[in-house]
Amino acid sequence: MGLNVSLDAIAANWRSLAARAPAARTAAVLKADAYGTGAARVAPALYAAGARDFFVALPHEGRAIRPLLAPDARIFVLSGPLAGDADLDGLIPVLNSAEQFFRDRVTRKKGAFAIQLDTGMNRLGMERAEWAAVRAEALEAVTDHGTGPALVMSHLANADEPDHPSNPAQLAEFRAMTDGIAAPRSLAATGGVLLGPDYHFDLTRPGIGLYGGLPFRGARPVVSLDLPVIQTRPVRAGECVGYGHAWTAPRDGRIATVAAGYADGIPRALSGAGLRLWAGDRACPVVGRVSMDLITVDVTGLDRVPPVLSLLSERQTVDEVASLAGTIGYEILTSLGSRYPRSWTGDQEPAASPPPQMPRP
Ligand SMILES: *Cc1c(COP(=O)(O)O)cnc(C)c1O
């Protein structure tokens, strides 16, 4: 019962994204608790698979996983140092403005840093003029990590649409801003990895593809979610079910009430949207409104109602559920997991062949 996360599938997805960008390092994006799958379990599993570069959004997310990873793992903080959040020990802030850059050089002196450039998304990072103002100082900065930024990166606005003209436009802008620098460069998230080698540079930053979501069509499914049936009842033709009596039974049948609702991250927009829960290979329509803690399901066709009905499995993916709700897999994944018991399968043991160790004296 509950939300099950396959660490083996996450590691396999990481390896197959890494294989698509063989000339680059492949990082792993772990923001928002690894897209709801549990960063504390996912980070060590990806380290064991070979990942050494990790991205989170906020410093506290980085501090939570730092002790779980060996010192050679680098953890980048995409939002950089936020005001009042001084403790970045062992984390690498991504500096997104000239102001963040100059403040960071004063407060952290030799601390390693990364730079984010805005190449056309207009969301985060330095634009040309701002980069021009800090570029020389940034590229020559001496840090504990070496000279210059640990990474110079940018982010694509439309990488999930391979033919979108902003992809080559952002690529050209990134090149114009960074060609010739010695620092390692990064442009691609999951979508960018799939756009091909021009987009890979020195390091890729996949997130959603690791967790089984589009646009990585080749992904192995990662999350399964079974919901407990807490009551079943007969309904007669013409009786109505749930808030607003939004559904009327067209014939005599049977309703199962399942313990999950919008407080668990199942969007209320799924009411009347054609969502189904699965009893083995039998699809059962969700009927009536999704309420805070409960969902009602038409189980009329079943000979026996099982103790759990499945929302996510190989039969119904995160992206299928997202599209019924009018959203994207990212939002479904990051919304789940707040209240379910979560379990993780796979990769409980250390990797069969651990990464090579330094010889001991
Ligand atoms: C979230 C994020 C990623 C990962 O994106 P996916 O589409 O999930 O692969 C990479 N880079 C940045 C800057 C991000 O914000």
Coordinates of C-alpha atoms and ligand atoms in Angstrom, one line a residue:
M1 CA 0.0 0.0 0.0
G2 CA 1.1 3.6 -0.5
L3 CA 3.6 5.1 -2.7
N4 CA 6.4 2.8 -3.9
V5 CA 9.5 4.2 -5.5
S6 CA 11.8 1.9 -7.5
L7 CA 15.4 3.0 -6.9
D8 CA 16.5 0.5 -9.5
A9 CA 14.3 2.2 -12.1
I10 CA 15.7 5.6 -11.1
A11 CA 19.3 4.3 -11.4
A12 CA 18.5 2.7 -14.8
N13 CA 16.9 5.9 -16.1
W14 CA 20.0 7.8 -15.0
R15 CA 22.3 5.3 -16.8
S16 CA 20.3 5.5 -20.0
L17 CA 20.3 9.3 -20.0
A18 CA 24.0 9.2 -19.3
A19 CA 24.4 6.9 -22.3
R20 CA 22.7 9.4 -24.5
A21 CA 25.3 12.0 -23.6
P22 CA 28.5 9.9 -23.4
A23 CA 30.9 12.9 -23.8
A24 CA 29.4 14.8 -20.8
R25 CA 29.1 14.2 -17.1
T26 CA 25.5 13.4 -16.1
A27 CA 24.2 15.1 -13.0
A28 CA 21.0 14.4 -11.1
V29 CA 18.4 17.0 -10.1
L30 CA 17.0 16.3 -6.6
K31 CA 15.0 19.4 -6.0
A32 CA 11.6 19.2 -4.3
D33 CA 12.6 16.0 -2.4
A34 CA 13.7 14.4 -5.7
Y35 CA 10.4 15.3 -7.4
G36 CA 8.5 13.8 -4.5
T37 CA 10.3 10.4 -4.5
G38 CA 12.5 11.0 -1.5
A39 CA 15.9 12.7 -1.9
A40 CA 17.4 10.9 1.1
R41 CA 16.9 7.6 -0.5
V42 CA 17.4 8.6 -4.1
A43 CA 20.7 10.6 -3.7
P44 CA 22.7 7.6 -2.3
A45 CA 21.2 5.3 -4.9
L46 CA 22.3 7.6 -7.7
Y47 CA 25.7 8.1 -6.1
A48 CA 26.0 4.3 -6.2
A49 CA 25.0 4.3 -9.9
G50 CA 27.8 6.7 -10.6
A51 CA 26.4 10.2 -10.2
R52 CA 28.7 12.8 -8.6
D53 CA 26.9 16.0 -9.4
F54 CA 23.6 16.9 -7.8
F55 CA 21.2 19.9 -8.0
V56 CA 18.7 21.1 -5.5
A57 CA 16.7 24.4 -5.5
L58 CA 17.3 25.6 -2.0
P59 CA 20.1 25.5 0.6
H60 CA 18.2 23.5 3.1
E61 CA 17.6 20.8 0.5
G62 CA 21.3 20.6 0.0
R63 CA 22.1 20.5 3.7
A64 CA 19.7 17.5 4.1
I65 CA 21.5 15.3 1.6
R66 CA 25.1 16.5 2.1
P67 CA 25.8 14.0 5.0
L68 CA 24.4 11.2 2.9
L69 CA 27.0 11.5 0.2
A70 CA 30.7 11.1 0.1
P71 CA 32.9 14.2 -0.1
D72 CA 33.5 13.9 -3.8
A73 CA 29.8 14.5 -4.5
R74 CA 29.1 18.1 -5.5
I75 CA 25.8 19.6 -4.6
F76 CA 24.7 22.7 -6.5
V77 CA 22.0 25.1 -5.2
L78 CA 20.1 26.5 -8.1
S79 CA 18.6 29.5 -6.3
G80 CA 22.0 30.5 -4.9
P81 CA 22.5 31.9 -1.5
L82 CA 19.3 33.5 -0.3
A83 CA 19.3 36.5 2.0
G84 CA 19.7 35.3 5.6
D85 CA 20.8 31.8 4.6
A86 CA 24.5 32.0 5.3
D87 CA 25.4 28.4 5.8
L88 CA 26.4 26.9 2.5
D89 CA 29.1 24.7 3.9
G90 CA 29.9 21.9 1.4
L91 CA 27.3 23.3 -1.1
I92 CA 28.0 25.1 -4.4
P93 CA 25.7 28.1 -4.9
V94 CA 24.6 28.9 -8.5
L95 CA 25.0 32.7 -8.7
N96 CA 22.2 34.2 -10.7
S97 CA 23.0 38.0 -10.7
A98 CA 25.9 40.3 -10.5
E99 CA 24.6 41.3 -7.0
Q100 CA 24.6 37.6 -5.9
F101 CA 28.1 37.2 -7.3
F102 CA 29.7 40.2 -5.7
R103 CA 28.0 39.5 -2.3
D104 CA 29.1 35.9 -2.5
R105 CA 32.7 36.8 -3.2
V106 CA 32.8 39.0 -0.1
T107 CA 31.0 36.5 2.2
R108 CA 32.4 33.2 1.1
K109 CA 35.8 34.4 -0.4
K110 CA 37.2 31.1 -1.7
G111 CA 34.0 29.1 -1.7
A112 CA 33.3 27.3 -5.0
F113 CA 30.5 28.7 -7.0
A114 CA 28.6 28.3 -10.3
I115 CA 27.2 30.9 -12.6
Q116 CA 23.8 30.9 -14.3
L117 CA 23.2 32.8 -17.5
D118 CA 19.9 33.7 -18.9
T119 CA 19.9 32.9 -22.6
G120 CA 16.3 33.7 -23.4
M121 CA 14.0 32.1 -20.7
N122 CA 13.9 35.4 -18.8
R123 CA 13.5 33.7 -15.4
L124 CA 16.8 33.3 -13.7
G125 CA 20.4 34.1 -14.5
M126 CA 22.6 36.9 -15.8
E127 CA 21.9 38.4 -19.2
R128 CA 24.6 39.6 -21.5
A129 CA 25.3 43.0 -20.0
E130 CA 25.4 41.7 -16.5
W131 CA 27.6 38.8 -17.4
A132 CA 30.0 41.2 -19.2
A133 CA 30.3 43.1 -16.0
V134 CA 31.3 40.1 -13.8
R135 CA 32.8 37.8 -16.4
A136 CA 36.5 38.6 -16.0
E137 CA 36.4 38.6 -12.2
A138 CA 34.3 35.4 -12.2
L139 CA 36.6 33.5 -14.6
E140 CA 39.7 34.4 -12.6
A141 CA 38.3 33.9 -9.1
V142 CA 40.5 31.6 -7.1
T143 CA 38.4 29.1 -5.1
D144 CA 39.0 26.0 -3.1
H145 CA 37.8 24.2 -6.2
G146 CA 40.3 25.8 -8.6
T147 CA 40.2 28.9 -10.7
G148 CA 36.9 30.2 -12.0
P149 CA 33.4 28.9 -11.7
A150 CA 32.8 25.2 -11.0
L151 CA 30.1 25.4 -13.8
V152 CA 28.6 28.0 -16.1
M153 CA 25.1 27.0 -17.0
S154 CA 21.8 28.1 -18.6
H155 CA 18.4 26.5 -18.9
L156 CA 16.1 25.9 -21.9
A157 CA 12.5 27.1 -22.0
N158 CA 11.2 24.7 -24.7
A159 CA 13.4 21.7 -24.6
D160 CA 10.4 19.4 -24.5
E161 CA 9.5 20.6 -28.0
P162 CA 12.4 19.5 -30.2
D163 CA 11.4 21.7 -33.2
H164 CA 10.9 24.9 -31.2
P165 CA 13.0 27.7 -32.7
S166 CA 13.9 28.9 -29.2
N167 CA 16.1 25.8 -28.7
P168 CA 18.7 26.7 -31.4
A169 CA 18.3 30.4 -30.4
Q170 CA 19.2 29.7 -26.8
L171 CA 22.0 27.4 -27.9
A172 CA 23.5 30.2 -30.0
E173 CA 23.2 32.7 -27.2
F174 CA 24.8 30.3 -24.7
R175 CA 27.7 29.8 -27.2
A176 CA 28.1 33.5 -27.8
M177 CA 28.3 34.1 -24.0
T178 CA 30.6 31.2 -23.1
D179 CA 32.7 30.1 -26.1
G180 CA 36.3 30.0 -25.2
I181 CA 36.0 30.0 -21.4
A182 CA 37.8 27.3 -19.5
A183 CA 35.0 26.6 -17.0
P184 CA 32.8 23.6 -17.6
R185 CA 29.5 24.4 -19.3
S186 CA 25.9 23.0 -18.9
L187 CA 22.7 23.7 -20.8
A188 CA 20.6 20.5 -20.9
A189 CA 18.0 19.2 -18.5
T190 CA 16.1 16.0 -19.6
G191 CA 14.7 17.6 -22.7
G192 CA 18.0 19.0 -23.7
V193 CA 19.7 15.6 -23.4
L194 CA 17.2 14.3 -25.9
L195 CA 17.9 17.3 -28.3
G196 CA 21.3 15.8 -29.1
P197 CA 25.0 16.3 -28.7
D198 CA 25.0 20.0 -29.6
Y199 CA 23.2 20.6 -26.3
H200 CA 25.2 18.4 -24.0
F201 CA 28.4 20.5 -23.3
D202 CA 30.3 19.3 -20.3
L203 CA 27.5 18.3 -17.9
T204 CA 23.8 17.5 -18.3
R205 CA 21.2 18.1 -15.5
P206 CA 18.3 15.6 -15.9
G207 CA 15.5 15.6 -13.4
I208 CA 12.1 14.4 -14.6
G209 CA 13.5 11.7 -16.8
L210 CA 15.1 10.0 -13.8
Y211 CA 11.7 9.8 -12.2
G212 CA 10.0 8.2 -15.3
G213 CA 8.4 11.3 -16.7
L214 CA 8.0 12.9 -20.2
P215 CA 9.7 14.1 -22.3
F216 CA 11.9 10.9 -21.7
R217 CA 9.8 8.4 -23.6
G218 CA 12.3 5.6 -22.9
A219 CA 12.0 6.0 -19.1
R220 CA 11.3 3.1 -16.9
P221 CA 8.3 3.8 -14.6
V222 CA 9.5 4.7 -11.1
V223 CA 6.5 5.4 -9.0
S224 CA 3.5 3.1 -8.2
L225 CA 0.7 4.1 -5.9
D226 CA -1.9 1.8 -4.4
L227 CA -4.9 3.3 -2.5
P228 CA -6.7 1.4 0.3
V229 CA -10.4 0.6 -0.2
I230 CA -12.1 1.5 3.1
Q231 CA -15.7 0.8 2.3
T232 CA -17.9 -0.6 -0.5
R233 CA -21.6 -0.1 -0.9
P234 CA -24.4 -1.0 -3.3
V235 CA -26.0 1.9 -5.2
R236 CA -29.3 1.8 -7.0
A237 CA -29.9 3.3 -10.5
G238 CA -30.6 7.0 -9.9
E239 CA -28.8 7.4 -6.6
C240 CA -26.1 10.1 -6.5
V241 CA -22.5 9.9 -5.2
G242 CA -20.3 12.4 -3.3
Y243 CA -20.2 16.2 -2.9
G244 CA -22.6 18.1 -5.2
H245 CA -24.2 14.7 -6.1
A246 CA -22.0 15.1 -9.1
W247 CA -22.5 11.6 -10.4
T248 CA -25.7 9.6 -10.7
A249 CA -25.6 5.8 -11.0
P250 CA -27.0 4.8 -14.4
R251 CA -27.8 1.3 -13.2
D252 CA -27.6 -0.7 -10.0
G253 CA -24.0 -1.2 -9.0
R254 CA -21.3 -1.0 -6.4
I255 CA -19.1 1.9 -5.2
A256 CA -15.8 1.5 -3.5
T257 CA -14.6 4.4 -1.3
V258 CA -10.8 4.8 -1.4
A259 CA -8.7 6.7 1.2
A260 CA -7.0 9.4 -0.8
G261 CA -7.9 12.8 -2.1
Y262 CA -6.7 16.2 -3.1
A263 CA -4.9 16.6 0.3
D264 CA -2.8 13.8 -0.9
G265 CA -1.9 15.4 -4.2
I266 CA -4.6 13.9 -6.3
P267 CA -6.0 17.0 -8.0
R268 CA -9.6 17.9 -7.6
A269 CA -9.6 18.7 -11.3
L270 CA -9.6 14.9 -11.8
S271 CA -13.3 14.8 -10.8
G272 CA -15.4 13.6 -13.8
A273 CA -12.2 13.7 -15.9
G274 CA -12.2 10.0 -16.9
L275 CA -9.6 8.8 -14.4
R276 CA -9.6 5.1 -13.6
L277 CA -8.2 3.1 -10.8
W278 CA -7.0 -0.4 -11.5
A279 CA -7.9 -3.7 -9.8
G280 CA -5.2 -5.9 -11.4
D281 CA -5.9 -5.6 -15.1
R282 CA -9.5 -4.3 -14.6
A283 CA -10.1 -0.6 -15.0
C284 CA -12.6 1.0 -12.6
P285 CA -13.9 4.5 -13.3
V286 CA -13.5 7.2 -10.6
V287 CA -17.0 8.7 -10.2
G288 CA -18.2 11.9 -8.4
R289 CA -15.9 14.5 -7.0
V290 CA -12.4 13.9 -5.7
S291 CA -12.7 15.2 -2.1
M292 CA -10.0 16.1 0.4
D293 CA -9.5 12.5 1.7
L294 CA -11.7 10.3 -0.3
I295 CA -12.3 9.1 -3.9
T296 CA -15.3 7.1 -5.0
V297 CA -14.9 4.4 -7.7
D298 CA -17.4 2.4 -9.7
V299 CA -16.4 -1.3 -9.0
T300 CA -19.7 -2.8 -10.3
G301 CA -17.9 -5.1 -12.8
L302 CA -15.6 -6.7 -10.2
D303 CA -16.4 -10.1 -8.8
R304 CA -14.3 -9.3 -5.7
V305 CA -13.1 -5.8 -4.6
P306 CA -9.4 -6.0 -3.7
P307 CA -8.1 -4.3 -0.5
V308 CA -6.2 -1.7 -2.7
L309 CA -6.9 -0.1 -6.0
S310 CA -4.0 1.2 -8.1
L311 CA -3.7 4.8 -9.3
L312 CA -0.1 4.7 -10.7
S313 CA 1.5 1.6 -12.2
E314 CA 2.7 0.3 -15.5
R315 CA -1.0 0.4 -16.6
Q316 CA -1.4 4.1 -15.8
T317 CA 1.6 6.5 -15.8
V318 CA 2.2 9.8 -14.1
D319 CA 1.8 11.6 -17.4
E320 CA -1.5 9.9 -18.2
V321 CA -2.9 11.0 -14.9
A322 CA -1.4 14.5 -15.4
S323 CA -3.0 14.9 -18.8
L324 CA -6.5 14.0 -17.4
A325 CA -5.9 16.7 -14.8
G326 CA -4.8 19.3 -17.3
T327 CA -1.3 19.4 -15.8
I328 CA 2.2 17.9 -16.3
G329 CA 3.9 14.9 -14.7
Y330 CA 6.2 17.1 -12.8
E331 CA 3.3 18.6 -10.8
I332 CA 1.6 15.3 -10.1
L333 CA 4.9 13.8 -8.9
T334 CA 5.8 16.7 -6.6
S335 CA 2.3 16.8 -5.2
L336 CA 2.1 13.1 -4.2
G337 CA 3.9 11.8 -1.2
S338 CA 2.9 14.3 1.3
R339 CA 0.6 11.9 3.3
Y340 CA 1.1 8.4 1.9
P341 CA 3.4 5.9 3.5
R342 CA 6.3 5.8 1.1
S343 CA 8.5 2.8 0.5
W344 CA 11.5 2.2 -1.7
T345 CA 12.6 -0.9 -3.5
G346 CA 15.9 -1.9 -5.0
D347 CA 19.4 -0.8 -4.4
Q348 CA 19.3 -1.6 -0.7
E349 CA 22.7 -3.0 -0.8
P350 CA 25.8 -1.0 -1.9
A351 CA 26.4 -1.2 -5.6
A352 CA 27.7 -4.6 -6.7
S353 CA 30.9 -3.0 -8.0
P354 CA 31.7 0.1 -6.0
P355 CA 33.4 3.0 -7.7
P356 CA 37.2 2.6 -7.5
Q357 CA 38.7 3.6 -4.2
M358 CA 42.0 5.5 -3.7
P359 CA 44.7 3.0 -2.6
R360 CA 45.3 3.1 1.2
P361 CA 48.8 3.7 2.4
Ligands
LIG1 C1 14.5 21.6 -12.7 C2 15.7 22.0 -13.4 C3 16.4 21.0 -14.1 C4 15.8 19.6 -14.4 O1 14.8 19.7 -15.3 P1 14.0 18.4 -15.9 O2 13.1 19.0 -17.0 O3 13.2 17.9 -14.7 O4 15.0 17.5 -16.4 C5 17.6 21.3 -14.7 N1 18.1 22.6 -14.6 C6 17.4 23.5 -13.9 C7 18.0 24.9 -13.8 C8 16.2 23.3 -13.3 O5 15.5 24.3 -12.7

